[in-house]
Amino acid sequence: MSIEFFTTRKYYHHDGTKHTHHGHDHHHGTVVGSKRSGTREIKVVRSVLDANNIMADQNRKLFAEKNVFVLNVMSSPGSGKTETLVKSLALLMPEIKCAVVVGDICTTNDADRLAASGAPVVQINTDEFGGDCHLAAHVIEAAVGGIDLDTIDLLIVENIGNLVCPAEFDIGEDERVVMLSVTEGEDKPLKYPLMFRECNAALLNKIDLLPYLDCDRQEAVDNIHQVHPDIPVFEISAKTEEGFDAWIQWLKDKVASKLHA
Amino acid sequence: MHEMGIALEIIDIAEASIPAEMKDVQVESVNLRIGKLLAIVPESLTFCFSVAIKDTRLEGAQLNIEQIPVVAKCKDCDNHWTIDEPAFACPKCESGSLELISGKELDIVSIEVMDEDHST
């Protein structure tokens, strides 16, 4: 594990002594009080993720200035994020100008596939950061340095395949989408509730395989709604493009609502 | 899954919280609150912390973790309840429109240091 990834202390205090993020107050002043005999307690009251949250807010501000809608796509490894994005880019472009940041521990395989769309693609390999299991806000900041934000409407971030950690890290995105494929089992939303709570839409992928599986698609949808009632669930096949109309329309509407805000 | 990264961040914040005039103080403990909705394993975090504090100003410190239950408030009927299984609908009116009151915390509350009067 590289310490480098987390040495972001320089961000802690640079904008004053008090930050307000996500409705919490973080008081940075120290208050020394007596605790039990022999020790004294120093109040801290800081989120451990403060450094990330501050960076994410900076990213969000930059994306707002540049009028870029940012989508964070998360799922298990192998659920079909890259294939879905390859097909989605073909339907979105050239009407919507897109760029992609894709995170993997190793290889540039995904970037090579996505670049065929003609969209600018930045591959992040987190092995340089200790093989990290998620993309943090400062990694996104570094990655978008390689993209001309003035020329795009939509930045898609394909996160590291993982249903646990990426849910905890704000990267400055507008919307979060989680993908579940029918080969993974209907109960994944119940096993990874934070991920499904934190996302604003869900994709149920590989529905072309349903005839060959014991997966109950309704149960998968019900489980998503048990953890996050009312979120839109798009049942799709990245292979056949079944169900893409509703998904692409949802995304286009989201992009348009930011661009015309 | 990223407990080591969290432990390193905790050490950074705790070290930065030691007042300048207490430069040689012994840190006894770091008090942390972790919401149960986060997938952080207290045992893993405690282990990572104990390894990572070597040769830092926190060497020898304990990590005290308070786990915070997931509490929701129904936006329709104002019911408050504790969620202990992955079912996020109001048990009273079945509404899915809810606000999480707690359960996503990952906060350092305080650090405890040896009182200099007692340490001499």
XYZ file of C-alpha atoms in Angstrom:
381
model
C 0.000 0.000 0.000
C 1.428 3.323 -1.028
C 1.276 6.087 1.551
C 1.521 8.564 -1.292
C -2.110 8.042 -2.242
C -3.374 9.264 1.079
C -0.887 12.004 1.887
C -3.265 14.787 1.037
C -2.895 16.792 4.216
C -2.126 19.903 2.198
C -5.828 20.075 1.338
C -7.071 20.042 4.896
C -6.733 23.620 5.983
C -6.315 25.606 2.831
C -9.794 27.078 2.697
C -10.268 28.169 6.239
C -10.823 26.551 9.550
C -14.315 25.245 9.019
C -15.823 23.283 6.163
C -19.382 22.302 5.547
C -19.799 19.152 3.511
C -22.817 16.916 3.238
C -24.545 18.768 6.002
C -21.905 18.043 8.627
C -19.948 20.719 10.397
C -16.286 19.966 10.753
C -14.777 22.113 13.427
C -11.076 22.209 12.962
C -10.215 24.114 16.085
C -8.891 22.036 18.949
C -10.622 22.061 22.294
C -8.705 20.578 25.159
C -10.780 19.186 27.991
C -10.281 16.853 30.884
C -11.220 13.244 30.311
C -10.408 10.614 32.904
C -7.615 11.055 35.369
C -4.207 11.108 33.739
C -5.374 11.910 30.234
C -6.963 14.854 28.559
C -9.232 14.750 25.552
C -8.651 16.873 22.475
C -11.796 17.289 20.388
C -11.211 16.713 16.697
C -14.589 16.005 15.013
C -13.326 15.526 11.495
C -14.458 13.117 8.846
C -11.707 10.689 7.955
C -12.729 11.317 4.344
C -12.377 15.111 4.687
C -9.422 15.304 2.318
C -11.339 13.387 -0.328
C -14.543 15.364 0.181
C -12.728 18.701 -0.157
C -11.080 17.520 -3.371
C -14.439 16.249 -4.663
C -15.998 19.663 -4.040
C -13.174 21.272 -6.023
C -13.810 18.829 -8.870
C -17.547 19.573 -8.731
C -16.841 23.296 -8.960
C -14.547 22.779 -11.949
C -17.144 20.612 -13.718
C -19.815 23.265 -13.061
C -17.599 26.014 -14.501
C -16.899 23.925 -17.572
C -20.549 22.880 -17.896
C -19.676 19.181 -17.907
C -22.052 16.510 -16.582
C -20.176 13.761 -14.727
C -21.458 10.195 -14.398
C -19.798 7.708 -12.030
C -20.438 4.114 -13.157
C -19.810 1.357 -10.630
C -20.271 -2.413 -10.495
C -18.575 -5.722 -9.746
C -15.728 -6.765 -12.045
C -17.093 -8.388 -15.187
C -20.674 -7.135 -15.019
C -20.286 -5.395 -18.377
C -19.479 -1.749 -17.636
C -17.052 -1.329 -20.519
C -19.237 -3.044 -23.114
C -22.251 -1.019 -21.978
C -20.249 2.188 -22.260
C -18.872 1.272 -25.703
C -22.455 0.765 -26.940
C -23.727 3.850 -25.094
C -21.011 6.102 -26.538
C -21.998 5.026 -30.051
C -25.591 6.120 -29.336
C -24.698 9.344 -27.527
C -22.072 10.692 -29.919
C -21.749 12.951 -31.806
C -24.902 14.647 -30.442
C -23.405 14.610 -26.943
C -19.677 15.119 -26.766
C -18.242 12.557 -24.361
C -14.988 11.682 -22.644
C -14.212 8.719 -20.435
C -11.972 8.139 -17.440
C -11.555 4.447 -16.759
C -9.980 2.931 -13.672
C -8.409 -0.494 -13.365
C -5.715 -1.921 -11.170
C -3.757 -3.043 -14.252
C -3.873 -3.010 -18.088
C -5.158 -0.496 -20.632
C -7.550 -3.037 -22.189
C -10.666 -1.055 -21.305
C -9.244 2.220 -22.585
C -8.359 0.569 -25.885
C -11.946 -0.667 -26.309
C -13.485 2.674 -25.320
C -11.135 4.726 -27.508
C -12.589 3.055 -30.591
C -15.656 5.277 -30.034
C -13.577 8.334 -30.889
C -14.095 9.820 -27.422
C -11.000 10.942 -25.496
C -10.173 8.272 -22.916
C -7.885 8.430 -19.910
C -6.925 5.128 -18.313
C -5.997 5.156 -14.636
C -4.035 2.193 -13.336
C -4.214 2.208 -9.555
C -1.267 -0.148 -9.102
C 0.801 3.047 -8.982
C -1.313 4.026 -5.988
C -0.942 0.673 -4.248
C -3.544 -1.249 -6.246
C -6.361 0.783 -4.801
C -9.860 -0.604 -4.883
C -11.636 2.639 -5.837
C -11.050 5.952 -7.611
C -10.602 8.835 -5.181
C -11.316 12.486 -5.976
C -7.686 13.523 -6.393
C -7.109 10.738 -8.915
C -10.011 12.112 -10.973
C -8.558 15.606 -10.702
C -5.258 14.331 -12.102
C -6.987 12.351 -14.852
C -9.155 15.207 -16.142
C -6.008 17.279 -16.554
C -5.533 15.262 -19.731
C -8.972 16.104 -21.128
C -10.061 19.406 -22.668
C -13.198 19.964 -20.589
C -14.248 22.897 -22.783
C -14.919 20.515 -25.644
C -17.137 17.970 -23.863
C -20.653 17.769 -22.372
C -20.438 14.445 -20.579
C -17.593 12.861 -18.634
C -18.155 9.210 -17.815
C -16.033 7.701 -15.050
C -15.853 3.921 -15.194
C -14.835 3.108 -11.641
C -12.789 0.119 -10.455
C -14.861 -3.079 -10.492
C -15.896 -3.343 -6.853
C -19.253 -3.058 -5.086
C -17.750 -1.977 -1.762
C -15.231 0.849 -1.682
C -16.162 3.134 -4.595
C -19.491 3.859 -2.861
C -17.668 5.670 -0.065
C -15.702 8.070 -2.255
C -17.282 11.196 -3.682
C -15.389 12.184 -6.834
C -17.412 15.314 -7.653
C -19.879 13.540 -9.929
C -23.461 14.604 -10.723
C -24.998 11.137 -10.770
C -23.969 7.646 -9.744
C -25.093 4.549 -11.572
C -24.633 0.988 -10.338
C -24.677 -1.958 -12.715
C -25.682 -5.470 -11.730
C -25.592 -8.338 -14.196
C -28.019 -11.243 -14.012
C -25.120 -13.715 -13.758
C -24.088 -12.280 -10.389
C -27.143 -13.371 -8.407
C -30.296 -11.511 -7.430
C -29.177 -10.853 -3.872
C -26.206 -8.550 -4.569
C -28.161 -5.387 -3.638
C -28.858 -6.894 -0.218
C -25.203 -7.844 0.230
C -23.869 -4.421 -0.783
C -26.573 -2.030 0.442
C -24.382 1.082 0.650
C -23.581 0.924 -3.073
C -27.226 0.587 -4.068
C -28.257 3.317 -1.590
C -25.678 5.755 -2.929
C -26.625 5.400 -6.596
C -29.345 7.308 -8.439
C -30.064 4.671 -11.067
C -29.343 0.989 -11.640
C -28.641 -1.028 -14.759
C -29.532 -4.738 -14.833
C -27.262 -6.081 -17.556
C -26.934 -9.314 -19.568
C -30.693 -9.933 -19.763
C -30.036 -11.799 -23.043
C -28.645 -14.594 -20.830
C -31.821 -14.996 -18.746
C -33.098 -18.044 -20.706
C -29.954 -19.937 -19.689
C -29.900 -18.938 -16.028
C -31.912 -19.574 -12.879
C -31.859 -15.837 -12.179
C -35.247 -14.291 -11.387
C -35.057 -10.804 -12.919
C -38.052 -9.525 -10.961
C -36.403 -10.602 -7.712
C -33.231 -8.732 -8.723
C -35.272 -5.573 -9.396
C -37.232 -6.031 -6.154
C -34.003 -6.386 -4.189
C -32.660 -3.149 -5.684
C -35.899 -1.435 -4.671
C -35.799 -2.973 -1.201
C -32.487 -1.188 -0.610
C -33.348 1.942 -2.614
C -37.066 2.349 -3.264
C -38.058 4.326 -6.345
C -34.719 4.384 -8.168
C -34.987 3.784 -11.912
C -33.804 0.317 -12.962
C -32.937 -0.158 -16.639
C -32.961 -3.787 -17.783
C -30.473 -4.007 -20.632
C -28.299 -6.262 -22.705
C -25.033 -4.663 -23.740
C -24.673 -7.469 -26.275
C -27.995 -7.016 -28.111
C -28.673 -3.391 -27.005
C -32.123 -4.421 -25.784
C -33.420 -1.839 -23.303
C -30.917 0.838 -24.339
C -33.544 3.366 -25.484
C -34.790 4.126 -21.961
C -31.278 4.152 -20.468
C -29.849 6.488 -23.118
C -32.885 8.774 -22.857
C -32.462 8.980 -19.052
C -28.797 9.896 -19.490
C -29.497 12.448 -22.232
C -32.165 14.096 -20.058
C -29.741 14.301 -17.137
C -27.018 15.850 -19.301
C -29.501 18.322 -20.828
C -30.841 19.381 -17.436
C -27.325 20.358 -16.321
C -26.336 22.047 -19.575
C -29.504 24.150 -19.603
C -29.606 24.832 -15.864
C -11.542 -3.260 1.981
C -9.361 -0.156 2.128
C -8.821 -0.225 5.896
C -5.091 0.499 5.568
C -5.811 3.682 3.630
C -8.357 4.721 6.260
C -5.849 3.972 9.051
C -3.221 6.169 7.356
C -5.734 8.980 6.965
C -6.694 8.695 10.655
C -3.025 8.945 11.647
C -2.563 12.025 9.452
C -5.572 13.806 10.957
C -4.773 12.778 14.534
C -1.141 13.913 14.242
C -2.282 17.245 12.833
C -4.674 17.633 15.790
C -1.988 17.528 18.460
C -1.616 21.138 19.645
C 1.794 22.626 18.881
C 2.591 23.215 22.552
C 2.204 19.485 23.256
C 4.937 18.359 20.937
C 6.257 15.469 23.015
C 2.935 14.288 24.345
C 2.010 10.598 24.433
C -1.257 9.938 22.551
C -3.230 7.353 24.516
C -6.132 6.830 22.182
C -7.953 7.959 19.065
C -11.747 7.888 19.347
C -13.589 7.083 16.144
C -17.242 6.766 15.096
C -18.068 4.410 12.240
C -21.553 4.036 10.779
C -22.677 0.472 10.267
C -23.703 1.127 6.663
C -20.048 1.536 5.709
C -18.275 -1.674 4.834
C -15.433 -1.079 7.256
C -14.362 -3.989 9.431
C -13.371 -2.682 12.887
C -10.993 -5.606 13.518
C -9.165 -4.961 10.225
C -8.996 -1.249 10.871
C -7.649 -1.786 14.400
C -5.011 -4.167 13.044
C -3.972 -1.765 10.246
C -3.841 1.118 12.719
C -1.624 -0.843 15.132
C 0.817 -1.583 12.301
C 0.758 1.880 10.718
C 1.375 3.901 13.912
C 4.907 2.523 14.287
C 7.441 5.390 14.159
C 4.700 8.030 14.181
C 3.660 10.369 17.004
C 0.781 7.979 17.705
C 2.954 4.964 18.481
C 1.377 3.072 21.368
C -2.072 4.641 20.926
C -5.306 2.644 21.065
C -8.043 2.980 18.466
C -11.478 3.122 20.118
C -14.290 2.509 17.662
C -17.901 3.371 18.395
C -20.224 1.747 15.886
C -23.209 3.890 14.953
C -26.492 2.175 14.033
C -28.290 2.963 10.797
C -31.244 5.165 11.783
C -33.795 6.358 9.255
C -36.605 8.890 9.305
C -39.674 8.454 7.127
C -40.307 11.582 5.055
C -44.013 10.731 4.834
C -45.035 9.766 8.382
C -42.046 11.035 10.396
C -41.435 7.598 11.925
C -37.864 7.011 13.204
C -36.446 3.501 13.275
C -33.202 1.545 13.324
C -32.370 -0.420 10.199
C -30.598 -3.688 10.978
C -31.211 -5.518 7.717
C -31.023 -4.268 4.128
C -34.656 -3.164 3.902
C -35.060 0.564 3.423
C -38.803 1.142 3.668
C -40.796 2.551 6.566
C -42.096 -0.327 8.738
C -45.119 1.805 9.690
C -46.405 3.238 6.409
C -44.215 1.296 3.906
C -43.009 4.498 2.252
C -39.623 4.263 0.570
C -39.037 7.975 0.891
C -36.630 8.204 3.783
C -33.748 10.173 5.130
C -30.791 8.479 6.790
C -30.191 10.133 10.152
C -27.084 8.096 10.933
C -25.084 5.099 9.763
C -22.609 6.639 7.294
C -20.264 8.274 9.811
C -16.523 7.930 9.501
C -15.406 10.566 11.974
C -12.554 11.119 14.365
C -14.272 12.475 17.463
C -11.232 13.149 19.625
C -7.804 12.057 20.695
C -6.757 11.465 24.282
C -3.273 12.433 25.382
C -1.340 11.821 28.606
C -1.862 14.700 30.953
C 1.549 16.289 31.362
C 0.880 16.896 35.069
C 0.340 13.174 35.577
C 3.068 11.956 33.266
C 5.838 13.523 35.332
